[in-house]
Coordinates of C-alpha atoms in Angstrom, one line a residue:
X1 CA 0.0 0.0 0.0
X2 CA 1.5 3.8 -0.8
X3 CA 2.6 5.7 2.5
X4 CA 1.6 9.3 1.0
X5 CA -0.8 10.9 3.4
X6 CA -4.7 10.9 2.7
X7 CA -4.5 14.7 1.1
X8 CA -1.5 13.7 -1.3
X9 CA -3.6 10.4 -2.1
X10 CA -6.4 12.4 -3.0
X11 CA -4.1 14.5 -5.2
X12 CA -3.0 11.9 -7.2
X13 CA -6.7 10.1 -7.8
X14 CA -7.9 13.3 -8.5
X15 CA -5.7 14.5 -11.2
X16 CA -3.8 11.1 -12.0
X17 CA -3.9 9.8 -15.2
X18 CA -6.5 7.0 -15.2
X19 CA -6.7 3.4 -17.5
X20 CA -8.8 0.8 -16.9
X21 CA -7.3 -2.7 -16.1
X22 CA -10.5 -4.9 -15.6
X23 CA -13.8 -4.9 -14.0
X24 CA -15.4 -5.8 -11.2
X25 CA -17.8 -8.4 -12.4
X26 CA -20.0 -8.7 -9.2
X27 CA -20.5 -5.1 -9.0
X28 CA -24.4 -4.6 -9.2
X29 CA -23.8 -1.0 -11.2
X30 CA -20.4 -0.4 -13.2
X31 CA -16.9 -0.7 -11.5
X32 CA -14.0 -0.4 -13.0
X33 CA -10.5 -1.5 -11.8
X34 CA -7.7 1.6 -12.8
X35 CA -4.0 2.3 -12.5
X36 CA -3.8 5.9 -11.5
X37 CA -0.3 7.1 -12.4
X38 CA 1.3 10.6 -11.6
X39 CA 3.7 12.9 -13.1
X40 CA 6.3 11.1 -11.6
X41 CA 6.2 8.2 -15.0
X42 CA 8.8 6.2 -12.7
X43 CA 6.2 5.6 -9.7
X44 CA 4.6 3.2 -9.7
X45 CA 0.6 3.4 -10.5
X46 CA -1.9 3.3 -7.8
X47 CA -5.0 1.0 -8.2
X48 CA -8.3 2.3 -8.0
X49 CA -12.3 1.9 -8.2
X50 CA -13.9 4.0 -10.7
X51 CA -17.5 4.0 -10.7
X52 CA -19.1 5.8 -13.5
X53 CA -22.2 7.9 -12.7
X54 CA -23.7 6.9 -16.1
X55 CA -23.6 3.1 -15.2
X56 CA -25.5 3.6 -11.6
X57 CA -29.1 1.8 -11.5
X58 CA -32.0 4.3 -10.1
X59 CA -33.2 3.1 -6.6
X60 CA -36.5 4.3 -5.6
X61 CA -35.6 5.1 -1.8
X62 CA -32.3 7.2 -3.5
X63 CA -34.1 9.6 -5.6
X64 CA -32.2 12.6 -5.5
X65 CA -28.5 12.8 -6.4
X66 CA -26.0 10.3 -7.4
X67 CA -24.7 7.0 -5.7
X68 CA -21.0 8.0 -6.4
X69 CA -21.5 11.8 -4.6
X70 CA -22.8 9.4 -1.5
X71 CA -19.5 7.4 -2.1
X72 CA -17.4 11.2 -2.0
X73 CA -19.6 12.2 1.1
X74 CA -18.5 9.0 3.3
X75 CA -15.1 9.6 2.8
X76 CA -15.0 13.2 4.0
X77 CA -17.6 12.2 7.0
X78 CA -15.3 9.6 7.8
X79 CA -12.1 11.8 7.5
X80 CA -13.7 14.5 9.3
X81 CA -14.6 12.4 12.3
X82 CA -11.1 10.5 12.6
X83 CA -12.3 7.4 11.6
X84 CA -10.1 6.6 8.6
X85 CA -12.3 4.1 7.1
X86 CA -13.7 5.1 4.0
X87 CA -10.5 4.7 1.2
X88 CA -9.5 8.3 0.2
X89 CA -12.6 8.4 -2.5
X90 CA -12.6 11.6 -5.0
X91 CA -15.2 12.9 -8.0
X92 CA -13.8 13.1 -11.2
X93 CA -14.2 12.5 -15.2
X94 CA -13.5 9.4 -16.1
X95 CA -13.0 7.1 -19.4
X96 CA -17.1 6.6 -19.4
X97 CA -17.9 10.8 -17.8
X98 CA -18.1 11.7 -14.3
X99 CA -18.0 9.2 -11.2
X100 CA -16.4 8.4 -8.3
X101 CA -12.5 7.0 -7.9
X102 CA -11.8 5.1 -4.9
X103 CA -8.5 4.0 -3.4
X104 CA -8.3 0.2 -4.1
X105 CA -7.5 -1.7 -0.6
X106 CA -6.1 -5.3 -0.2
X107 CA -4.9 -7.6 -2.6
X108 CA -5.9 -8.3 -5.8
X109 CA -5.8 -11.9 -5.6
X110 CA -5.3 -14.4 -3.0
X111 CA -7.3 -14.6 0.5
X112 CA -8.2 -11.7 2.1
X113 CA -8.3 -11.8 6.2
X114 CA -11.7 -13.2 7.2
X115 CA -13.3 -10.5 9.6
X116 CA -17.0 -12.2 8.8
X117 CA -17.6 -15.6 8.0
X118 CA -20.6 -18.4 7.8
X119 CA -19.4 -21.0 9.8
X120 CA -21.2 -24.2 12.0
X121 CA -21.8 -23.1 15.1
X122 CA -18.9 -25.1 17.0
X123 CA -16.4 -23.9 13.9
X124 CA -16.9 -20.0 15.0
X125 CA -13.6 -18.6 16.5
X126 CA -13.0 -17.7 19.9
X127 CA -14.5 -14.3 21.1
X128 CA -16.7 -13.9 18.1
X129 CA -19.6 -12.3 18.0
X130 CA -22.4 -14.6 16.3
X131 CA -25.3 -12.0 14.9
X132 CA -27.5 -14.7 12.9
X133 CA -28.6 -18.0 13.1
X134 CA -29.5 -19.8 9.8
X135 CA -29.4 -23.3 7.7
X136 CA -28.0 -23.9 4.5
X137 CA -30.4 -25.5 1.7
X138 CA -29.5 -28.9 2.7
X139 CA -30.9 -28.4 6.3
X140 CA -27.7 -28.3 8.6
X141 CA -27.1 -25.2 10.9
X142 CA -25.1 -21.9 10.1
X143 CA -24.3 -19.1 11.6
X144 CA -23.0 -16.0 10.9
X145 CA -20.6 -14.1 13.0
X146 CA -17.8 -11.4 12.8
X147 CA -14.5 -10.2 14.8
X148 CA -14.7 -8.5 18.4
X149 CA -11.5 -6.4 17.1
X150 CA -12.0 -2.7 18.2
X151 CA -11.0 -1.7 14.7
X152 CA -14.0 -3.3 13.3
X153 CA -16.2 -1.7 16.0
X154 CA -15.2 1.8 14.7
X155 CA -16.7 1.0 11.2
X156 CA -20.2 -0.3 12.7
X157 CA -20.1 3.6 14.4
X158 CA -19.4 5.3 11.4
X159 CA -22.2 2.8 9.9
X160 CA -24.9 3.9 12.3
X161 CA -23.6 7.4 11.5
X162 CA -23.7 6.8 7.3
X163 CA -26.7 4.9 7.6
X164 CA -25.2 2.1 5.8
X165 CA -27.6 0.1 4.2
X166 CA -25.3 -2.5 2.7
X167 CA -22.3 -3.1 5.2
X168 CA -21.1 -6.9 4.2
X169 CA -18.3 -8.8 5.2
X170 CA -16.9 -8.4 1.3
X171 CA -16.3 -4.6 2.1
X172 CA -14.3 -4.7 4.8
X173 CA -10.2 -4.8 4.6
X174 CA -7.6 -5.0 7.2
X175 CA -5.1 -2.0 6.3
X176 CA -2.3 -2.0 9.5
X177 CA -4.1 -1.2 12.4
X178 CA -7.7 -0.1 11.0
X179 CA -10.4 -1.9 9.4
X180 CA -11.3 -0.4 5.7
X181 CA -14.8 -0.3 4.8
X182 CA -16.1 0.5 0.9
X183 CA -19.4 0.6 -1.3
X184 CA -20.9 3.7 0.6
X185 CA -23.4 4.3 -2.4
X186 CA -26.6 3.0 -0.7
X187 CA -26.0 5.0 2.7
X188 CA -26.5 8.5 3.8
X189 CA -30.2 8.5 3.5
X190 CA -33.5 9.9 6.0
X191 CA -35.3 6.9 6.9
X192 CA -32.9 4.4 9.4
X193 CA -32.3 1.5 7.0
X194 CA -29.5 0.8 8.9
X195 CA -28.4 -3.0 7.2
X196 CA -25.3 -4.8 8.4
X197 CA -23.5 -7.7 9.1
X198 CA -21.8 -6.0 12.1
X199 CA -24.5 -6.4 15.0
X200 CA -22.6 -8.1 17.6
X201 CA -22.4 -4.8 19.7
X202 CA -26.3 -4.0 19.4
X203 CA -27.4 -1.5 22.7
X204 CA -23.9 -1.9 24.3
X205 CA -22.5 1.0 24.8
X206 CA -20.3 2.9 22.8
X207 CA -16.3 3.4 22.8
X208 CA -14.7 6.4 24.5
X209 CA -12.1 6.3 21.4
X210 CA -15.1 6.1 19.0
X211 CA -17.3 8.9 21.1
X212 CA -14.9 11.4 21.1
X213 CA -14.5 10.5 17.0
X214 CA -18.4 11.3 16.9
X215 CA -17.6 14.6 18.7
X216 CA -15.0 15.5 16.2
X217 CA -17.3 14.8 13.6
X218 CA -20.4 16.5 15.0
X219 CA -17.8 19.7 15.5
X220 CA -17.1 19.5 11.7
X221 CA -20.9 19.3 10.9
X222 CA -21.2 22.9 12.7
X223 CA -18.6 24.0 10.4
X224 CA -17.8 23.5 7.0
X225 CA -18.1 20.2 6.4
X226 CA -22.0 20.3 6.5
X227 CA -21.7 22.9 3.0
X228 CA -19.3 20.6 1.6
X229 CA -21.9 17.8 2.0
X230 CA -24.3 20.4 1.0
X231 CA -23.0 19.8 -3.0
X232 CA -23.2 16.1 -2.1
X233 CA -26.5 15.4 -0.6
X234 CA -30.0 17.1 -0.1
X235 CA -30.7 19.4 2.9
X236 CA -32.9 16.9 4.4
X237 CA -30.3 14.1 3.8
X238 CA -27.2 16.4 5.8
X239 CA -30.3 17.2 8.8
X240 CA -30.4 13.7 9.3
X241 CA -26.9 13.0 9.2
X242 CA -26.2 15.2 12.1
X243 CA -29.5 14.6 14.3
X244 CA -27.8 10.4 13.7
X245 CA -24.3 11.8 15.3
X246 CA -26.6 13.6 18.0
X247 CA -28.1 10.6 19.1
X248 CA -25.7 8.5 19.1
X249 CA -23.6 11.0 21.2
X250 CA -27.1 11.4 23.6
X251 CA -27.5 7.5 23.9
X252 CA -23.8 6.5 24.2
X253 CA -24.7 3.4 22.3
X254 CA -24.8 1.3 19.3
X255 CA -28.1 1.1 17.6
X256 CA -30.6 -1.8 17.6
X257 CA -31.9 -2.9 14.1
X258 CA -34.7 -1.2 13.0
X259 CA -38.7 -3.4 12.8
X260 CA -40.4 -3.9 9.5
X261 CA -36.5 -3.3 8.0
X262 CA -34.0 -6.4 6.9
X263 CA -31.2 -5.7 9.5
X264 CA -28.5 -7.9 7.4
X265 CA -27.9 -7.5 3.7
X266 CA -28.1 -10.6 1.7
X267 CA -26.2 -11.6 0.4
X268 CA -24.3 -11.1 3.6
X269 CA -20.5 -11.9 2.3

């Protein structure tokens, strides 16, 4: 992974010279895997996600806006609140028009650390927490569980803050010491659809690391950050956004799952 700092990251995707090298097949709207190389010819290229905006698929309870400005706005609400888990994320043309570009995290091939998994119930590790119980189509128990890592508790905070309607285990990356979380399109919104595979800490009671990073961030809403998100979201979306980081700083807890809403995406890795 590059060492440059999160501003000179954003430097590079931003005015980087960008190629396709392949696509992400799974993606449910277009993703495109980049090299993004600098003036510096002899560097060598970063790899990014370039969602194009004209490849996005409407979604009736995302009317307004785009799915890659939600992607922009996670990254700075993460940034502003210390949480560093949103990739350094930028808007920008791109071979197919305007869209978002997203630092790539992890490897390309080969195993990724497992941070959720669908195991039998006597195969899940030590000290996880186990959020779903289930059967596979031939009948025999499952369950679903995730990692009690700190790290990984930070990203359910800054869910609950995003909204995050579509936290699965395939989005998060270990990256040193912190947990990496991506696809932020389908987040941000009014209504609490909060949807994630990170429940394990349901009504316990929040971090005093990741508190004070919901102060930070409810500073930077009563500052600038809320006009920036102003160009990214509706009014009504950036209202709800801060009244989220206001509760959660009144209740000093994790929320529970909301009725009448599915609480884990499927499918959920």
């Amino acid at each position: 992974m590059p060492t440059a700092t999160d501003a000179e990251l954003v430097d590079l995707l931003t005015a980087g010279t960008l190629t396709p090298v392949g696509r992400l097949v799974n993606s449910s709207n277009g993703a495109l895997l980049c090299s993004v190389q600098g003036p510096d010819c002899d560097a060598e290229p970063l790899l990014a996600i370039h969602k194009p905006e004209s490849s996005e698929r409407p979604l009736w309870d995302y009317p307004d806006g785009t799915l890659v400005a939600r992607e922009r706005a996670a990254y700075l609400v993460s940034t502003a609140g210390g949480f560093g888990v949103v990739p350094p994320t930028v808007l920008r043309e791109g071979p197919f028009g305007p869209g978002s570009v997203q630092l790539w995290v992890g490897p390309l091939e080969g195993e990724r650390e497992v941070l959720v998994d669908v195991t039998a119930a006597e195969a899940v590790p030590p000290g996880w927490l186990v959020v779903l119980e289930g059967e596979t189509p031939e009948g025999e128990p499952v369950v679903v569980s995730h990692s009690p890592e700190p790290a990984l508790r930070t990203v359910a905070v800054l869910d609950a803050v995003l909204n995050n309607s579509d936290r699965k285990g395939s989005h998060l990356m270990r990256e040193g010491s912190i947990v990496r979380g991506c696809d932020h399109g389908v987040s941000l919104g009014v209504e609490p659809k909060l949807r994630t595979v990170l429940w394990g800490w349901a009504g316990d009671e929040i971090l005093d690391a990741d508190l004070a990073r919901l102060d930070a961030l409810g500073q930077a809403l009563a500052g600038s950050l809320a006009t920036d998100l102003a160009a990214l979201l509706t009014v009504v979306e950036v209202a709800a956004l801060r009244d989220r980081v206001s509760t959660l700083l009144a209740t000093r807890r994790h929320p529970l799952p909301t009725p009448g809403w599915p609480a884990i995406p499927w499918p959920a890795l």
